[in-house]
């Protein structure tokens, strides 16, 4: 497993505004989309391409295009939806699937309540979107789900991670072809399983508490 923490002043700046409890939901949503585009740039460095010959106004040359089968973007509902538009802007030819996962606030274990994915993911590159890598349970379950359907490599893109969650993911997915791209690694988890200092519940701050 490969871990890449994006170190860029624009990412740190946007994260600072996201962390501020006074940042309203509309601004929060806009910033998540902007931040996601920056993280997606890092996360797609290994996207597969195929050579293609084209003719410019001056000469024939060789370039590349996104290879088949198309990459699959998989936001984890509901908070991952806030990251989707920023990813699609950078990778518009990708297909989109969905995984609905919820965390039991007592056991902190994830349950899958919905999925919309191809039955066969053989030879597919998958990009999983989840803002917070806290305990790691949801991300581990999502990646296991994709690999079980034949995905050949998976990249997870998260805004923030806790060291405990990152360690859990590394241990659970040891030896698997997985990359994790992060905006930052924070200090720790608290007793309720929230990242500290973090930014609170990403889903609630994106969409409210309904």
PDB file of C-alpha atoms in Angstrom:
ATOM      1  CA  UNK A   1       0.000   0.000   0.000  1.00  0.00           C
ATOM      2  CA  UNK A   2       1.199   3.464  -0.924  1.00  0.00           C
ATOM      3  CA  UNK A   3       0.363   6.609   1.076  1.00  0.00           C
ATOM      4  CA  UNK A   4       0.770  10.100  -0.362  1.00  0.00           C
ATOM      5  CA  UNK A   5       0.124  13.210   1.732  1.00  0.00           C
ATOM      6  CA  UNK A   6      -0.291  16.161  -0.617  1.00  0.00           C
ATOM      7  CA  UNK A   7       1.904  18.995   0.620  1.00  0.00           C
ATOM      8  CA  UNK A   8       0.805  22.200  -1.067  1.00  0.00           C
ATOM      9  CA  UNK A   9       0.081  25.658   0.390  1.00  0.00           C
ATOM     10  CA  UNK A  10      -3.264  25.913  -1.429  1.00  0.00           C
ATOM     11  CA  UNK A  11      -4.383  22.614   0.095  1.00  0.00           C
ATOM     12  CA  UNK A  12      -3.343  23.766   3.571  1.00  0.00           C
ATOM     13  CA  UNK A  13      -5.103  27.100   3.069  1.00  0.00           C
ATOM     14  CA  UNK A  14      -8.378  25.491   1.984  1.00  0.00           C
ATOM     15  CA  UNK A  15      -8.164  22.982   4.808  1.00  0.00           C
ATOM     16  CA  UNK A  16      -7.817  25.829   7.302  1.00  0.00           C
ATOM     17  CA  UNK A  17     -11.063  27.401   6.109  1.00  0.00           C
ATOM     18  CA  UNK A  18     -12.815  24.000   6.125  1.00  0.00           C
ATOM     19  CA  UNK A  19     -11.769  23.402   9.731  1.00  0.00           C
ATOM     20  CA  UNK A  20     -13.234  26.715  10.917  1.00  0.00           C
ATOM     21  CA  UNK A  21     -16.541  25.984  12.650  1.00  0.00           C
ATOM     22  CA  UNK A  22     -17.886  29.343  11.413  1.00  0.00           C
ATOM     23  CA  UNK A  23     -17.542  28.404   7.725  1.00  0.00           C
ATOM     24  CA  UNK A  24     -21.124  28.097   6.374  1.00  0.00           C
ATOM     25  CA  UNK A  25     -22.295  25.051   4.402  1.00  0.00           C
ATOM     26  CA  UNK A  26     -22.335  26.737   0.953  1.00  0.00           C
ATOM     27  CA  UNK A  27     -18.718  27.853   1.370  1.00  0.00           C
ATOM     28  CA  UNK A  28     -17.798  24.470   2.840  1.00  0.00           C
ATOM     29  CA  UNK A  29     -19.271  22.638  -0.185  1.00  0.00           C
ATOM     30  CA  UNK A  30     -17.471  24.923  -2.632  1.00  0.00           C
ATOM     31  CA  UNK A  31     -14.145  24.476  -0.850  1.00  0.00           C
ATOM     32  CA  UNK A  32     -14.491  20.684  -0.733  1.00  0.00           C
ATOM     33  CA  UNK A  33     -14.981  20.672  -4.503  1.00  0.00           C
ATOM     34  CA  UNK A  34     -11.934  22.904  -5.050  1.00  0.00           C
ATOM     35  CA  UNK A  35      -9.822  20.869  -2.648  1.00  0.00           C
ATOM     36  CA  UNK A  36     -10.925  17.656  -4.308  1.00  0.00           C
ATOM     37  CA  UNK A  37      -9.669  18.840  -7.683  1.00  0.00           C
ATOM     38  CA  UNK A  38      -6.235  19.454  -6.159  1.00  0.00           C
ATOM     39  CA  UNK A  39      -6.204  16.046  -4.463  1.00  0.00           C
ATOM     40  CA  UNK A  40      -7.505  14.354  -7.617  1.00  0.00           C
ATOM     41  CA  UNK A  41      -4.524  15.746  -9.515  1.00  0.00           C
ATOM     42  CA  UNK A  42      -2.273  13.864  -7.091  1.00  0.00           C
ATOM     43  CA  UNK A  43      -4.489  10.789  -7.025  1.00  0.00           C
ATOM     44  CA  UNK A  44      -4.589  10.311 -10.796  1.00  0.00           C
ATOM     45  CA  UNK A  45      -0.845  10.295 -11.407  1.00  0.00           C
ATOM     46  CA  UNK A  46      -1.053   6.556 -12.022  1.00  0.00           C
ATOM     47  CA  UNK A  47      -4.160   6.594 -14.207  1.00  0.00           C
ATOM     48  CA  UNK A  48      -3.741   4.266 -17.174  1.00  0.00           C
ATOM     49  CA  UNK A  49      -3.332   5.778 -20.609  1.00  0.00           C
ATOM     50  CA  UNK A  50      -2.945   4.423 -24.130  1.00  0.00           C
ATOM     51  CA  UNK A  51      -0.991   5.973 -26.978  1.00  0.00           C
ATOM     52  CA  UNK A  52      -3.003   7.573 -29.758  1.00  0.00           C
ATOM     53  CA  UNK A  53      -1.915   9.166 -33.010  1.00  0.00           C
ATOM     54  CA  UNK A  54      -3.403  12.555 -33.828  1.00  0.00           C
ATOM     55  CA  UNK A  55      -2.900  15.209 -36.458  1.00  0.00           C
ATOM     56  CA  UNK A  56      -2.255  18.748 -35.288  1.00  0.00           C
ATOM     57  CA  UNK A  57      -2.597  21.728 -37.663  1.00  0.00           C
ATOM     58  CA  UNK A  58       1.134  21.309 -38.287  1.00  0.00           C
ATOM     59  CA  UNK A  59       2.030  17.617 -38.177  1.00  0.00           C
ATOM     60  CA  UNK A  60       1.118  14.101 -37.080  1.00  0.00           C
ATOM     61  CA  UNK A  61       2.147  13.284 -33.517  1.00  0.00           C
ATOM     62  CA  UNK A  62       1.558  10.747 -30.775  1.00  0.00           C
ATOM     63  CA  UNK A  63      -0.234  11.558 -27.544  1.00  0.00           C
ATOM     64  CA  UNK A  64      -2.195   9.621 -24.945  1.00  0.00           C
ATOM     65  CA  UNK A  65      -5.811   9.135 -23.958  1.00  0.00           C
ATOM     66  CA  UNK A  66      -7.408   7.531 -20.916  1.00  0.00           C
ATOM     67  CA  UNK A  67      -7.239   3.782 -21.471  1.00  0.00           C
ATOM     68  CA  UNK A  68     -10.137   1.323 -21.560  1.00  0.00           C
ATOM     69  CA  UNK A  69     -11.817   0.104 -19.465  1.00  0.00           C
ATOM     70  CA  UNK A  70     -12.658   3.528 -18.116  1.00  0.00           C
ATOM     71  CA  UNK A  71     -11.740   4.377 -14.524  1.00  0.00           C
ATOM     72  CA  UNK A  72     -14.539   4.096 -11.984  1.00  0.00           C
ATOM     73  CA  UNK A  73     -15.142   6.803  -9.370  1.00  0.00           C
ATOM     74  CA  UNK A  74     -16.873   5.563  -6.225  1.00  0.00           C
ATOM     75  CA  UNK A  75     -17.964   8.151  -3.649  1.00  0.00           C
ATOM     76  CA  UNK A  76     -18.973   6.693  -0.290  1.00  0.00           C
ATOM     77  CA  UNK A  77     -22.394   8.119   0.558  1.00  0.00           C
ATOM     78  CA  UNK A  78     -23.242  10.564   1.785  1.00  0.00           C
ATOM     79  CA  UNK A  79     -20.212  12.742   2.480  1.00  0.00           C
ATOM     80  CA  UNK A  80     -18.274  11.409  -0.520  1.00  0.00           C
ATOM     81  CA  UNK A  81     -20.831  13.049  -2.818  1.00  0.00           C
ATOM     82  CA  UNK A  82     -19.375  16.416  -1.891  1.00  0.00           C
ATOM     83  CA  UNK A  83     -16.085  15.332  -3.450  1.00  0.00           C
ATOM     84  CA  UNK A  84     -17.534  13.909  -6.664  1.00  0.00           C
ATOM     85  CA  UNK A  85     -17.843  17.036  -8.795  1.00  0.00           C
ATOM     86  CA  UNK A  86     -14.240  18.051  -8.188  1.00  0.00           C
ATOM     87  CA  UNK A  87     -13.081  14.594  -9.290  1.00  0.00           C
ATOM     88  CA  UNK A  88     -15.317  14.432 -12.363  1.00  0.00           C
ATOM     89  CA  UNK A  89     -14.071  17.828 -13.529  1.00  0.00           C
ATOM     90  CA  UNK A  90     -10.558  16.434 -13.699  1.00  0.00           C
ATOM     91  CA  UNK A  91     -11.534  12.998 -15.049  1.00  0.00           C
ATOM     92  CA  UNK A  92     -14.724  13.546 -17.091  1.00  0.00           C
ATOM     93  CA  UNK A  93     -14.433  10.301 -19.067  1.00  0.00           C
ATOM     94  CA  UNK A  94     -14.652   8.160 -15.912  1.00  0.00           C
ATOM     95  CA  UNK A  95     -17.767   6.259 -14.901  1.00  0.00           C
ATOM     96  CA  UNK A  96     -19.387   6.760 -11.490  1.00  0.00           C
ATOM     97  CA  UNK A  97     -20.661   4.160  -9.030  1.00  0.00           C
ATOM     98  CA  UNK A  98     -21.916   4.559  -5.472  1.00  0.00           C
ATOM     99  CA  UNK A  99     -21.489   2.842  -2.118  1.00  0.00           C
ATOM    100  CA  UNK A 100     -23.786   3.738   0.767  1.00  0.00           C
ATOM    101  CA  UNK A 101     -22.076   3.079   4.085  1.00  0.00           C
ATOM    102  CA  UNK A 102     -23.006   4.148   7.602  1.00  0.00           C
ATOM    103  CA  UNK A 103     -21.022   3.939  10.834  1.00  0.00           C
ATOM    104  CA  UNK A 104     -22.612   2.609  14.002  1.00  0.00           C
ATOM    105  CA  UNK A 105     -21.798   5.350  16.507  1.00  0.00           C
ATOM    106  CA  UNK A 106     -21.495   2.830  19.357  1.00  0.00           C
ATOM    107  CA  UNK A 107     -19.398   0.090  17.747  1.00  0.00           C
ATOM    108  CA  UNK A 108     -17.834   2.432  15.127  1.00  0.00           C
ATOM    109  CA  UNK A 109     -18.246  -0.423  12.607  1.00  0.00           C
ATOM    110  CA  UNK A 110     -19.525   0.258   9.069  1.00  0.00           C
ATOM    111  CA  UNK A 111     -22.576  -1.268   7.415  1.00  0.00           C
ATOM    112  CA  UNK A 112     -23.358  -1.162   3.687  1.00  0.00           C
ATOM    113  CA  UNK A 113     -26.930  -0.052   2.997  1.00  0.00           C
ATOM    114  CA  UNK A 114     -26.756   0.599  -0.759  1.00  0.00           C
ATOM    115  CA  UNK A 115     -24.530  -0.001  -3.764  1.00  0.00           C
ATOM    116  CA  UNK A 116     -24.638   0.856  -7.431  1.00  0.00           C
ATOM    117  CA  UNK A 117     -21.603  -0.758  -9.060  1.00  0.00           C
ATOM    118  CA  UNK A 118     -20.872  -3.074 -11.982  1.00  0.00           C
ATOM    119  CA  UNK A 119     -20.889  -6.754 -10.981  1.00  0.00           C
ATOM    120  CA  UNK A 120     -17.555  -7.274 -12.735  1.00  0.00           C
ATOM    121  CA  UNK A 121     -14.742  -4.808 -12.073  1.00  0.00           C
ATOM    122  CA  UNK A 122     -12.037  -6.901 -13.711  1.00  0.00           C
ATOM    123  CA  UNK A 123      -9.078  -4.804 -14.838  1.00  0.00           C
ATOM    124  CA  UNK A 124     -10.722  -1.607 -13.595  1.00  0.00           C
ATOM    125  CA  UNK A 125      -8.963   1.225 -11.817  1.00  0.00           C
ATOM    126  CA  UNK A 126     -11.190   2.520  -9.043  1.00  0.00           C
ATOM    127  CA  UNK A 127     -11.046   5.822  -7.166  1.00  0.00           C
ATOM    128  CA  UNK A 128     -12.820   5.818  -3.789  1.00  0.00           C
ATOM    129  CA  UNK A 129     -13.865   9.189  -2.348  1.00  0.00           C
ATOM    130  CA  UNK A 130     -14.376   9.596   1.401  1.00  0.00           C
ATOM    131  CA  UNK A 131     -13.614  12.888   3.170  1.00  0.00           C
ATOM    132  CA  UNK A 132     -12.572  11.465   6.544  1.00  0.00           C
ATOM    133  CA  UNK A 133     -10.353   8.462   7.196  1.00  0.00           C
ATOM    134  CA  UNK A 134     -11.141   8.168  10.908  1.00  0.00           C
ATOM    135  CA  UNK A 135     -11.276   4.594  12.250  1.00  0.00           C
ATOM    136  CA  UNK A 136     -10.688   3.239   8.742  1.00  0.00           C
ATOM    137  CA  UNK A 137     -13.609   0.820   8.896  1.00  0.00           C
ATOM    138  CA  UNK A 138     -15.668   2.286   6.051  1.00  0.00           C
ATOM    139  CA  UNK A 139     -12.690   2.662   3.750  1.00  0.00           C
ATOM    140  CA  UNK A 140     -11.464  -0.885   4.402  1.00  0.00           C
ATOM    141  CA  UNK A 141     -14.951  -2.276   3.737  1.00  0.00           C
ATOM    142  CA  UNK A 142     -15.323  -0.227   0.533  1.00  0.00           C
ATOM    143  CA  UNK A 143     -11.944  -1.260  -0.862  1.00  0.00           C
ATOM    144  CA  UNK A 144     -12.549  -4.923   0.021  1.00  0.00           C
ATOM    145  CA  UNK A 145     -15.900  -4.661  -1.793  1.00  0.00           C
ATOM    146  CA  UNK A 146     -14.233  -3.375  -4.976  1.00  0.00           C
ATOM    147  CA  UNK A 147     -11.350  -5.848  -4.918  1.00  0.00           C
ATOM    148  CA  UNK A 148     -13.780  -8.730  -4.404  1.00  0.00           C
ATOM    149  CA  UNK A 149     -15.477  -7.730  -7.660  1.00  0.00           C
ATOM    150  CA  UNK A 150     -12.199  -7.858  -9.559  1.00  0.00           C
ATOM    151  CA  UNK A 151     -10.800  -4.318  -9.392  1.00  0.00           C
ATOM    152  CA  UNK A 152      -7.068  -4.484 -10.076  1.00  0.00           C
ATOM    153  CA  UNK A 153      -5.970  -1.367  -8.248  1.00  0.00           C
ATOM    154  CA  UNK A 154      -7.740   1.111  -6.017  1.00  0.00           C
ATOM    155  CA  UNK A 155      -6.884   4.689  -5.068  1.00  0.00           C
ATOM    156  CA  UNK A 156      -8.632   6.215  -2.057  1.00  0.00           C
ATOM    157  CA  UNK A 157      -8.739   9.998  -1.825  1.00  0.00           C
ATOM    158  CA  UNK A 158      -9.498  11.511   1.597  1.00  0.00           C
ATOM    159  CA  UNK A 159      -9.340  15.065   2.868  1.00  0.00           C
ATOM    160  CA  UNK A 160      -8.158  14.154   6.370  1.00  0.00           C
ATOM    161  CA  UNK A 161      -6.890  11.043   8.141  1.00  0.00           C
ATOM    162  CA  UNK A 162      -6.195  10.040  11.718  1.00  0.00           C
ATOM    163  CA  UNK A 163      -3.018   8.022  12.385  1.00  0.00           C
ATOM    164  CA  UNK A 164      -5.092   5.233  13.957  1.00  0.00           C
ATOM    165  CA  UNK A 165      -7.299   4.884  10.887  1.00  0.00           C
ATOM    166  CA  UNK A 166      -4.396   5.031   8.491  1.00  0.00           C
ATOM    167  CA  UNK A 167      -2.625   2.275  10.441  1.00  0.00           C
ATOM    168  CA  UNK A 168      -5.776   0.131  10.401  1.00  0.00           C
ATOM    169  CA  UNK A 169      -6.076   0.493   6.621  1.00  0.00           C
ATOM    170  CA  UNK A 170      -2.403  -0.371   6.109  1.00  0.00           C
ATOM    171  CA  UNK A 171      -2.710  -3.494   8.251  1.00  0.00           C
ATOM    172  CA  UNK A 172      -5.982  -4.663   6.693  1.00  0.00           C
ATOM    173  CA  UNK A 173      -4.859  -4.110   3.095  1.00  0.00           C
ATOM    174  CA  UNK A 174      -1.234  -5.198   3.397  1.00  0.00           C
ATOM    175  CA  UNK A 175      -0.016  -6.584   0.096  1.00  0.00           C
ATOM    176  CA  UNK A 176      -2.955  -5.222  -1.927  1.00  0.00           C
ATOM    177  CA  UNK A 177      -2.546  -2.779  -4.806  1.00  0.00           C
ATOM    178  CA  UNK A 178      -3.945   0.264  -3.003  1.00  0.00           C
ATOM    179  CA  UNK A 179      -2.938   3.930  -2.894  1.00  0.00           C
ATOM    180  CA  UNK A 180      -4.219   6.428  -0.323  1.00  0.00           C
ATOM    181  CA  UNK A 181      -3.996  10.155  -1.122  1.00  0.00           C
ATOM    182  CA  UNK A 182      -4.552  12.566   1.771  1.00  0.00           C
ATOM    183  CA  UNK A 183      -4.812  16.289   2.298  1.00  0.00           C
ATOM    184  CA  UNK A 184      -3.364  15.950   5.812  1.00  0.00           C
ATOM    185  CA  UNK A 185      -2.807  13.514   8.667  1.00  0.00           C
ATOM    186  CA  UNK A 186      -4.141  14.929  11.935  1.00  0.00           C
ATOM    187  CA  UNK A 187      -3.179  14.242  15.547  1.00  0.00           C
ATOM    188  CA  UNK A 188      -5.489  11.460  16.728  1.00  0.00           C
ATOM    189  CA  UNK A 189      -9.002  10.096  17.187  1.00  0.00           C
ATOM    190  CA  UNK A 190     -11.067  11.098  20.205  1.00  0.00           C
ATOM    191  CA  UNK A 191     -13.243   8.742  22.271  1.00  0.00           C
ATOM    192  CA  UNK A 192     -16.165   9.243  19.873  1.00  0.00           C
ATOM    193  CA  UNK A 193     -14.092   8.268  16.851  1.00  0.00           C
ATOM    194  CA  UNK A 194     -13.778  11.792  15.455  1.00  0.00           C
ATOM    195  CA  UNK A 195     -10.534  13.127  14.011  1.00  0.00           C
ATOM    196  CA  UNK A 196      -8.765  15.742  16.177  1.00  0.00           C
ATOM    197  CA  UNK A 197      -8.458  18.609  15.364  1.00  0.00           C
ATOM    198  CA  UNK A 198     -10.389  17.549  12.256  1.00  0.00           C
ATOM    199  CA  UNK A 199     -13.309  19.520  10.891  1.00  0.00           C
ATOM    200  CA  UNK A 200     -16.294  17.830  12.515  1.00  0.00           C
ATOM    201  CA  UNK A 201     -18.808  15.615  10.710  1.00  0.00           C
ATOM    202  CA  UNK A 202     -18.155  16.231   7.006  1.00  0.00           C
ATOM    203  CA  UNK A 203     -21.609  15.015   5.943  1.00  0.00           C
ATOM    204  CA  UNK A 204     -23.387  17.297   8.386  1.00  0.00           C
ATOM    205  CA  UNK A 205     -21.302  20.286   7.374  1.00  0.00           C
ATOM    206  CA  UNK A 206     -21.912  19.594   3.700  1.00  0.00           C
ATOM    207  CA  UNK A 207     -25.614  18.836   3.800  1.00  0.00           C
ATOM    208  CA  UNK A 208     -26.995  19.531   7.285  1.00  0.00           C
ATOM    209  CA  UNK A 209     -28.116  17.092   9.958  1.00  0.00           C
ATOM    210  CA  UNK A 210     -31.243  15.599   8.274  1.00  0.00           C
TER     211      UNK A 210
END
